[in-house]
């Protein structure tokens, strides 16, 4: 990695840190599912996430000689074809149950080779006898009991935070406006002055939705058209036919309601999380505050979190949208440079760790960096399977999934992983520091581990042998990979874009009535890092995820230490 390129980003804070014969397989049920089945009525439909055991793997001889554009299409199509073949026997059972009224909302998520559906307990009892099943989980929503349901929590919706809606005055004009302190902290304005503002790059934000009418992001939107100017559409039913509701009328998709409106309900002021994240990445200051790190980048928005939190299936399907669009549209669909996910699944929710690592591996094959929030559970490092509550997040599982997945480049201080590998994936996990470069106390703690998790935590899924390469005792995985600016406590002055539309979606005049709001936690730190990735990709569009990760980590400032210093001064046990 050229030293000159690395020096452009010196001020980003870093801290390392797989027969259709029926065979009984009771172990494929998760604790969540056992709990749900014990209380479910016979005809009650509840959501499950069915993980298949097999995955399409790619040898270096298959893909090494391919150009990135060729590899992206090849991998996407092969992964989808494998999922379709391996899921056939399960989908037959589910479709039959659907006709009988015992199943509905059946969705195949190829990128992780999982199936999401609502079923009765009798259907679960039939499916668990099939071969080729890795796990079956009750994928319950956030509104149900956290102690028994696997909820994906928008990290800043937790009660740990007290984020006020504060607004500085006066509002600065867009020309020469002062940047928010987080943007200034990482020296983004110095790059703006050199014409480096993210031009030509694309970010996919997977979150609660975006307000496309907000002036600060309205001109930064991805245009869903092919090379001839025809509007793209998403083959929801996988039938090769364009049906009503499949045209991308907005720049993204909605995997929660499974429709083409990623701004669903975004004007009701009930959930601004996704809008806040988008503003830190691409907000251009049109309403007075320069909130975005890469204000000339383009935004693709995928609603994968409903108001109040969603399921793992919602989030996984959001990433799957990208893979399926690439397989369907080939070169007419541009894969993003980076995916931002300011959300995660807690240890207490029994995450599908193997599923998330597989998803991240797919993104790495696509040449996409996956920037994920480490979590806000740094003060909740106790608890285990005997006390499975939302505050049970013990180290080395305090970092949430998918942020605990390996990065594309391993730091020199990383202890040697076990086995033959590969030991890398696509994730850059982000922690949070305040304005004084001090670690935010709630920022989730590393290191992470990939090992025989059931040996120490019997409530968790069995870890596939291929993913036992970072055992806690000998080679804990340094996490998070980098930290970013955030100040989530009461009185915070870090602002980003709020909502600018009425519930009907009509813009409230030439100026928004309340265009900005405060935001914090690792959810805010994460888009700062995603923005840096976009700035780097403008300068060097051919950089691999590994090269980007290396440049960011090796050129970052260590809190209270000199730029570029290695992490030797930060013991693994204090890794944050």
XYZ file of C-alpha atoms in Angstrom:
576
model
C 0.000 0.000 0.000
C 1.585 3.319 -1.040
C 2.584 5.368 1.983
C 1.229 8.533 0.361
C -2.255 7.076 0.150
C -2.121 5.935 3.743
C -1.068 9.393 4.908
C -4.232 10.946 3.475
C -6.190 9.318 6.262
C -3.881 9.755 9.220
C -6.554 11.237 11.435
C -9.018 8.330 11.503
C -8.785 6.859 14.990
C -7.844 3.159 15.077
C -7.742 0.511 17.721
C -7.124 -3.110 16.719
C -8.120 -5.046 18.322
C -22.721 -26.723 4.688
C -30.311 -37.260 0.697
C -33.660 -36.441 1.368
C -33.832 -39.350 3.782
C -35.428 -38.430 7.094
C -32.926 -38.568 9.918
C -33.713 -37.104 13.324
C -31.536 -34.079 14.068
C -32.837 -32.520 17.304
C -29.688 -30.449 17.707
C -30.620 -28.200 14.795
C -33.109 -26.331 17.000
C -31.841 -23.262 18.812
C -32.731 -22.398 22.391
C -34.954 -19.631 20.998
C -36.930 -22.154 18.981
C -37.312 -24.622 21.834
C -38.692 -21.831 23.997
C -41.125 -20.702 21.333
C -42.401 -24.203 20.516
C -43.025 -24.870 24.188
C -45.497 -21.980 24.352
C -46.886 -21.806 20.795
C -50.490 -22.772 20.075
C -50.871 -25.605 17.502
C -52.034 -23.273 14.704
C -49.863 -20.280 15.625
C -47.600 -19.002 12.860
C -44.203 -17.737 13.985
C -41.091 -16.794 12.044
C -38.191 -19.189 11.734
C -34.819 -18.915 10.060
C -33.699 -22.228 8.516
C -30.004 -22.509 7.792
C -28.772 -25.012 5.225
C -25.628 -26.965 5.896
C -23.923 -26.663 2.492
C -22.301 -23.615 0.952
C -20.869 -22.935 -2.485
C -17.149 -22.509 -2.059
C -14.755 -21.049 -4.589
C -11.218 -22.240 -5.121
C -8.535 -19.781 -6.115
C -8.204 -21.546 -9.465
C -11.854 -20.679 -10.214
C -11.711 -16.973 -9.584
C -8.071 -15.871 -9.400
C -7.784 -14.986 -13.077
C -11.143 -13.192 -13.235
C -11.456 -9.454 -13.375
C -13.583 -8.024 -10.598
C -16.606 -7.356 -12.817
C -16.526 -10.929 -14.122
C -16.043 -12.392 -10.661
C -18.942 -10.413 -9.216
C -21.406 -11.890 -11.682
C -19.947 -15.410 -11.485
C -20.028 -15.566 -7.694
C -23.536 -14.088 -7.467
C -25.008 -16.506 -9.987
C -23.221 -19.546 -8.550
C -24.270 -18.774 -4.974
C -27.905 -18.346 -6.010
C -27.872 -21.539 -8.111
C -26.410 -23.524 -5.214
C -29.006 -22.175 -2.777
C -31.848 -23.026 -5.152
C -30.592 -26.602 -5.530
C -29.838 -27.258 -1.861
C -33.088 -25.713 -0.596
C -35.444 -27.600 -2.924
C -36.546 -30.302 -0.489
C -37.176 -27.790 2.282
C -39.095 -25.417 0.033
C -41.312 -28.304 -1.132
C -42.331 -28.949 2.460
C -42.919 -25.267 3.089
C -44.997 -24.757 -0.087
C -47.176 -27.732 0.803
C -47.623 -26.371 4.301
C -48.475 -22.982 2.809
C -51.333 -24.516 0.794
C -52.600 -26.096 4.001
C -52.463 -22.832 5.927
C -49.507 -23.878 8.064
C -46.877 -21.580 6.524
C -46.595 -18.226 4.784
C -44.148 -15.443 3.844
C -41.532 -17.898 2.548
C -38.291 -16.230 1.487
C -35.091 -17.781 0.174
C -31.967 -15.834 1.174
C -29.243 -17.166 -1.086
C -26.280 -15.194 0.197
C -26.292 -17.158 3.479
C -28.203 -20.178 2.116
C -31.017 -19.733 4.624
C -34.809 -19.705 4.363
C -37.109 -17.396 6.280
C -40.773 -18.343 6.760
C -43.669 -18.203 9.178
C -44.667 -21.716 10.191
C -46.529 -23.724 12.811
C -44.704 -25.972 15.235
C -45.781 -29.085 13.305
C -43.920 -27.771 10.250
C -40.793 -27.288 12.330
C -41.080 -30.875 13.530
C -41.235 -32.044 9.897
C -38.395 -29.889 8.623
C -35.973 -30.811 11.393
C -36.078 -34.423 10.170
C -34.701 -33.424 6.778
C -31.033 -33.776 6.022
C -28.907 -30.816 5.063
C -30.233 -28.539 7.835
C -27.647 -26.647 9.888
C -29.964 -24.800 12.272
C -33.584 -23.722 12.789
C -34.119 -20.632 14.881
C -37.127 -18.657 16.043
C -36.388 -15.337 14.352
C -38.642 -13.196 16.497
C -39.137 -9.425 16.309
C -37.813 -6.876 18.787
C -41.273 -6.345 20.262
C -41.230 -9.838 21.732
C -39.233 -10.925 24.759
C -35.516 -10.325 24.308
C -34.722 -13.251 26.561
C -36.137 -15.716 24.065
C -36.261 -13.933 20.716
C -33.431 -13.210 18.336
C -33.804 -9.517 17.641
C -31.571 -7.339 15.523
C -31.353 -4.112 17.477
C -30.673 -0.710 15.930
C -27.750 0.055 18.172
C -28.808 3.522 19.215
C -32.405 2.624 20.025
C -31.265 0.976 23.225
C -32.158 2.627 26.516
C -28.442 3.066 27.225
C -28.523 6.245 25.183
C -29.959 9.626 25.937
C -29.620 11.475 22.659
C -31.277 14.879 22.675
C -32.529 16.828 19.690
C -30.188 19.796 20.048
C -29.498 22.313 17.312
C -26.689 24.838 17.155
C -27.370 28.310 15.855
C -26.909 29.993 13.545
C -27.215 27.556 10.671
C -24.191 27.844 8.419
C -24.582 28.391 4.663
C -23.736 25.466 2.381
C -20.833 27.388 0.839
C -18.019 27.505 3.345
C -20.149 25.950 6.058
C -18.383 24.565 9.076
C -18.350 20.774 9.239
C -19.659 18.790 12.165
C -16.933 17.961 14.665
C -16.875 14.265 13.731
C -16.237 15.111 10.091
C -13.531 17.562 11.110
C -12.002 15.055 13.537
C -11.051 12.704 10.717
C -9.762 15.592 8.550
C -12.283 15.028 5.779
C -12.460 18.781 4.942
C -8.761 18.751 4.053
C -9.541 16.188 1.387
C -12.586 18.130 0.185
C -10.286 21.045 -0.522
C -8.292 18.755 -2.816
C -11.402 17.711 -4.714
C -11.768 14.403 -2.852
C -15.446 14.252 -1.835
C -16.444 10.709 -2.807
C -17.307 11.454 -6.428
C -17.961 8.300 -8.470
C -18.417 6.062 -5.420
C -21.485 4.242 -4.059
C -22.547 3.277 -0.541
C -25.366 0.891 0.414
C -26.912 1.781 3.766
C -28.808 -1.116 5.341
C -30.930 0.345 8.067
C -34.433 1.629 8.853
C -34.876 3.626 5.642
C -33.859 7.003 4.233
C -35.709 10.251 3.585
C -34.951 10.861 -0.082
C -36.627 14.265 0.019
C -34.128 15.757 2.452
C -32.158 18.455 0.592
C -28.891 17.264 2.109
C -29.107 13.874 0.399
C -31.613 14.450 -2.449
C -28.835 15.043 -4.975
C -26.697 12.134 -3.758
C -29.055 9.312 -4.704
C -28.172 6.228 -6.739
C -30.032 6.167 -10.057
C -31.621 2.710 -10.583
C -31.399 2.599 -14.373
C -29.554 0.411 -16.877
C -27.097 1.616 -19.503
C -29.990 2.508 -21.827
C -31.799 4.566 -19.207
C -34.455 1.931 -18.425
C -35.517 1.639 -14.796
C -34.284 -1.495 -13.062
C -36.606 -3.903 -11.256
C -36.079 -6.579 -8.627
C -37.299 -10.125 -9.309
C -38.893 -10.645 -5.885
C -40.632 -13.887 -6.842
C -37.625 -15.201 -8.759
C -39.868 -16.035 -11.706
C -38.090 -14.033 -14.416
C -41.158 -11.842 -14.923
C -41.557 -8.213 -13.970
C -44.575 -7.994 -11.704
C -46.422 -5.058 -10.190
C -44.419 -3.484 -7.381
C -41.018 -4.745 -8.512
C -39.848 -1.589 -10.311
C -37.310 0.405 -8.327
C -39.286 3.630 -8.012
C -36.895 4.727 -5.253
C -33.118 4.239 -5.029
C -33.202 1.033 -3.021
C -35.451 -1.701 -1.622
C -37.468 -2.632 1.464
C -36.840 -6.149 2.795
C -39.034 -5.611 5.853
C -42.293 -5.114 3.976
C -40.741 -6.726 0.875
C -41.596 -3.876 -1.475
C -40.001 -1.106 -3.521
C -40.387 1.650 -0.924
C -37.353 1.879 1.373
C -38.815 5.120 2.722
C -41.916 3.363 4.113
C -43.184 5.343 7.127
C -39.954 7.326 7.203
C -41.885 10.597 7.381
C -43.643 9.768 10.628
C -40.655 10.665 12.832
C -40.834 7.268 14.536
C -37.461 6.007 13.307
C -34.748 8.301 12.025
C -31.867 5.861 12.515
C -31.249 5.133 8.836
C -31.592 8.790 7.902
C -29.083 9.735 10.589
C -26.585 7.206 9.232
C -27.062 8.350 5.630
C -26.440 11.963 6.593
C -23.067 11.197 8.167
C -21.957 9.506 4.958
C -23.332 11.706 2.149
C -25.035 14.744 3.718
C -23.931 17.778 1.684
C -24.970 20.600 4.030
C -27.738 22.047 1.847
C -29.784 22.887 4.948
C -26.850 24.425 6.783
C -24.721 21.751 8.462
C -21.937 19.821 6.728
C -22.646 16.369 8.198
C -21.380 14.008 5.484
C -17.827 12.664 5.182
C -18.240 11.962 1.432
C -20.834 14.502 0.260
C -20.428 13.721 -3.458
C -20.886 9.950 -3.077
C -24.134 8.246 -4.110
C -26.566 6.567 -1.744
C -28.386 3.252 -2.212
C -30.760 2.725 0.706
C -32.143 -0.641 1.823
C -34.727 -0.736 4.598
C -33.837 -3.851 6.595
C -34.896 -2.750 10.079
C -38.524 -1.987 10.951
C -39.411 0.572 13.584
C -38.378 -0.860 16.946
C -35.917 -3.412 15.548
C -36.131 -6.341 13.179
C -35.072 -9.907 12.602
C -31.879 -11.438 11.290
C -33.806 -12.484 8.171
C -34.677 -8.850 7.396
C -31.041 -7.837 7.635
C -29.680 -10.836 5.736
C -32.225 -10.346 2.959
C -31.087 -6.741 2.643
C -27.561 -7.895 1.754
C -29.031 -10.640 -0.446
C -30.765 -7.918 -2.485
C -27.361 -6.738 -3.701
C -26.260 -10.227 -4.750
C -29.523 -10.967 -6.583
C -29.489 -7.635 -8.402
C -25.947 -8.314 -9.626
C -26.937 -11.816 -10.823
C -30.033 -10.420 -12.555
C -28.649 -7.247 -14.143
C -24.963 -8.110 -14.635
C -23.001 -4.968 -15.530
C -26.150 -2.822 -15.398
C -26.138 -3.109 -11.614
C -23.209 -1.557 -9.804
C -22.125 -3.230 -6.597
C -21.438 -0.641 -3.868
C -17.934 0.182 -2.755
C -19.003 -0.251 0.847
C -22.006 -1.534 2.806
C -22.771 0.284 6.054
C -24.663 -1.620 8.754
C -25.105 0.312 11.986
C -26.931 -2.585 13.593
C -26.190 -6.041 14.875
C -27.350 -9.178 16.639
C -26.538 -9.677 20.322
C -25.080 -12.783 21.957
C -28.275 -13.147 23.983
C -30.296 -13.407 20.774
C -28.371 -16.523 19.609
C -26.997 -14.948 16.415
C -26.393 -17.023 13.321
C -22.661 -16.403 13.544
C -21.858 -18.849 10.737
C -24.516 -17.290 8.516
C -23.137 -13.801 9.009
C -19.594 -14.945 8.300
C -20.763 -16.599 5.086
C -22.504 -13.381 4.040
C -19.345 -11.429 4.707
C -17.281 -13.928 2.714
C -19.634 -13.373 -0.240
C -19.184 -9.620 -0.022
C -15.420 -10.057 0.011
C -15.662 -12.108 -3.191
C -17.693 -9.241 -4.648
C -14.978 -6.757 -3.740
C -17.219 -4.966 -1.228
C -16.101 -3.777 2.196
C -18.641 -4.411 4.974
C -18.420 -1.678 7.623
C -20.395 -2.729 10.712
C -21.046 -1.224 14.130
C -19.355 -3.084 16.958
C -22.216 -2.440 19.367
C -23.096 -0.485 22.492
C -22.704 -3.202 25.116
C -19.264 -2.391 26.475
C -20.592 -2.093 30.022
C -22.501 -5.383 29.747
C -19.688 -7.906 29.631
C -21.182 -10.291 32.185
C -23.817 -12.980 31.902
C -23.885 -16.252 30.031
C -26.335 -18.950 28.970
C -27.560 -19.361 32.541
C -28.678 -15.723 32.544
C -29.697 -15.082 28.965
C -30.960 -11.518 28.919
C -30.347 -8.588 26.608
C -27.476 -7.534 28.875
C -25.707 -10.906 28.620
C -22.849 -10.137 26.246
C -19.674 -11.736 27.612
C -16.273 -11.223 26.077
C -15.252 -12.654 23.581
C -18.827 -12.283 22.273
C -19.384 -8.707 23.367
C -18.827 -7.479 19.806
C -22.041 -8.161 17.911
C -22.591 -10.067 14.669
C -21.667 -9.285 11.957
C -19.024 -6.929 13.360
C -17.233 -9.885 15.004
C -16.489 -11.415 11.580
C -12.814 -11.207 10.491
C -11.611 -8.249 8.446
C -10.185 -8.538 4.909
C -6.684 -7.810 6.225
C -5.174 -9.091 9.461
C -3.074 -6.684 11.480
C 0.543 -7.723 12.200
C -0.322 -7.903 15.906
C -3.015 -10.509 15.246
C -1.979 -13.892 16.732
C -1.667 -16.590 14.072
C -5.099 -18.144 13.365
C -5.681 -21.882 13.640
C -6.081 -24.113 10.593
C -5.448 -23.518 6.930
C -7.892 -20.666 6.347
C -8.805 -18.493 4.635
C -8.994 -16.413 7.762
C -10.174 -13.168 6.225
C -13.614 -11.829 5.349
C -15.131 -8.435 4.495
C -15.920 -6.812 7.846
C -14.404 -3.688 9.300
C -15.810 -3.440 12.830
C -16.158 0.038 14.296
C -16.030 1.187 17.902
C -16.618 4.691 19.251
C -14.542 7.437 20.862
C -15.606 10.864 22.080
C -14.309 14.320 21.224
C -11.333 13.803 23.526
C -10.308 10.606 21.769
C -11.374 8.551 24.759
C -13.144 5.245 24.311
C -16.876 5.604 24.892
C -17.637 3.363 27.843
C -20.587 1.643 26.132
C -18.615 0.842 22.983
C -18.485 -2.954 22.747
C -15.250 -4.650 23.748
C -13.014 -7.106 22.003
C -11.377 -9.392 21.355
C -13.768 -11.716 19.547
C -13.497 -15.490 19.156
C -14.338 -18.061 16.490
C -14.143 -21.446 18.151
C -16.208 -24.348 19.502
C -18.598 -21.904 21.156
C -20.865 -24.613 22.581
C -18.018 -25.896 24.700
C -18.342 -22.801 26.863
C -21.802 -21.481 25.935
C -24.262 -24.360 25.471
C -27.125 -22.065 24.421
C -25.334 -21.090 21.207
C -25.240 -22.889 17.854
C -22.555 -25.403 17.017
C -19.805 -23.595 15.107
C -18.780 -25.209 11.789
C -15.177 -26.490 11.985
C -14.066 -24.133 9.203
C -15.018 -21.177 11.411
C -13.043 -22.225 14.480
C -9.905 -20.386 13.457
C -9.700 -17.688 16.141
C -9.870 -19.547 19.490
C -9.879 -17.301 22.513
C -7.027 -19.099 24.254
C -4.430 -18.892 21.483
C -5.547 -16.550 18.690
C -8.347 -14.195 19.744
C -9.518 -11.976 16.915
C -8.575 -8.339 17.442
C -11.761 -6.288 17.435
C -12.985 -3.716 16.745
C -10.753 -2.940 13.818
C -11.045 0.820 14.051
C -12.842 3.465 16.074
C -14.692 6.525 14.845
C -16.026 9.752 16.353
C -19.210 9.736 18.383
C -20.549 11.542 21.414
C -23.846 9.902 22.363
C -24.382 11.291 25.844
C -26.891 13.985 26.793
C -25.764 17.326 25.430
C -24.115 15.806 22.398
C -23.214 18.229 19.656
C -22.752 15.715 16.836
C -25.527 16.493 14.374
C -26.715 14.689 11.273
C -29.706 14.760 8.958
C -33.138 14.165 10.445
C -36.413 13.775 8.589
C -37.573 16.449 6.209
C -40.873 15.057 4.932
C -44.382 14.976 6.278
C -46.128 11.625 6.868
C -47.551 11.902 3.349
C -44.076 12.303 1.897
C -44.504 15.918 0.778
C -41.529 18.206 1.309
C -42.219 20.873 3.941
C -41.362 23.904 1.864
C -37.985 25.080 0.665
C -36.431 24.541 4.102
C -37.012 21.630 6.442
C -38.700 22.573 9.683
C -36.225 20.445 11.658
C -33.480 19.260 9.300
C -30.905 18.072 11.836
C -30.784 16.119 15.052
C -28.151 14.672 17.331
C -26.975 11.106 16.977
C -24.422 8.915 18.732
C -23.072 5.508 19.664
C -21.226 3.124 17.400
C -24.083 3.647 14.949
C -22.728 7.154 14.408
C -19.054 6.157 14.452
C -19.594 3.521 11.753
C -20.751 5.816 8.896
C -17.748 8.055 9.520
C -15.538 5.086 8.620
C -17.738 4.163 5.636
C -17.314 7.719 4.390
C -13.531 7.417 4.603
C -13.700 4.248 2.502
C -15.564 6.196 -0.179
C -12.966 8.975 -0.178
C -10.224 6.395 -0.613
C -12.087 4.675 -3.453
C -12.417 7.951 -5.302
C -8.631 8.340 -5.255
C -7.892 4.681 -5.996
C -11.023 2.964 -7.364
C -9.211 -0.338 -7.927
C -8.257 -0.856 -4.287
C -9.278 -4.202 -2.845
C -11.082 -4.404 0.526
C -7.850 -5.724 2.026
C -5.867 -2.747 0.746
C -8.447 -0.300 2.064
C -8.538 -1.989 5.465
C -4.750 -2.019 5.691
C -4.424 1.637 4.766
C -7.024 2.718 7.331
C -5.654 0.621 10.161
C -1.964 1.292 9.590
C -2.352 5.048 9.076
C -4.811 5.763 11.864
C -3.983 7.703 14.989
C -3.943 5.658 18.157
C -5.525 7.475 21.092
C -2.777 9.066 23.195
C -0.094 7.734 20.842
C 1.675 8.754 17.683
C 0.153 8.274 14.201
C 0.988 4.994 12.567
C 2.144 3.350 15.801
C 1.302 -0.330 16.022
C -1.104 -1.686 18.581
C 1.603 -3.151 20.776
C 0.742 -0.577 23.414
C -2.809 -1.922 23.568
C -2.877 -5.388 25.152
C -5.352 -7.819 23.676
C -7.377 -7.901 26.870
C -7.883 -4.147 26.597
C -8.561 -4.304 22.902
C -11.418 -1.954 22.029
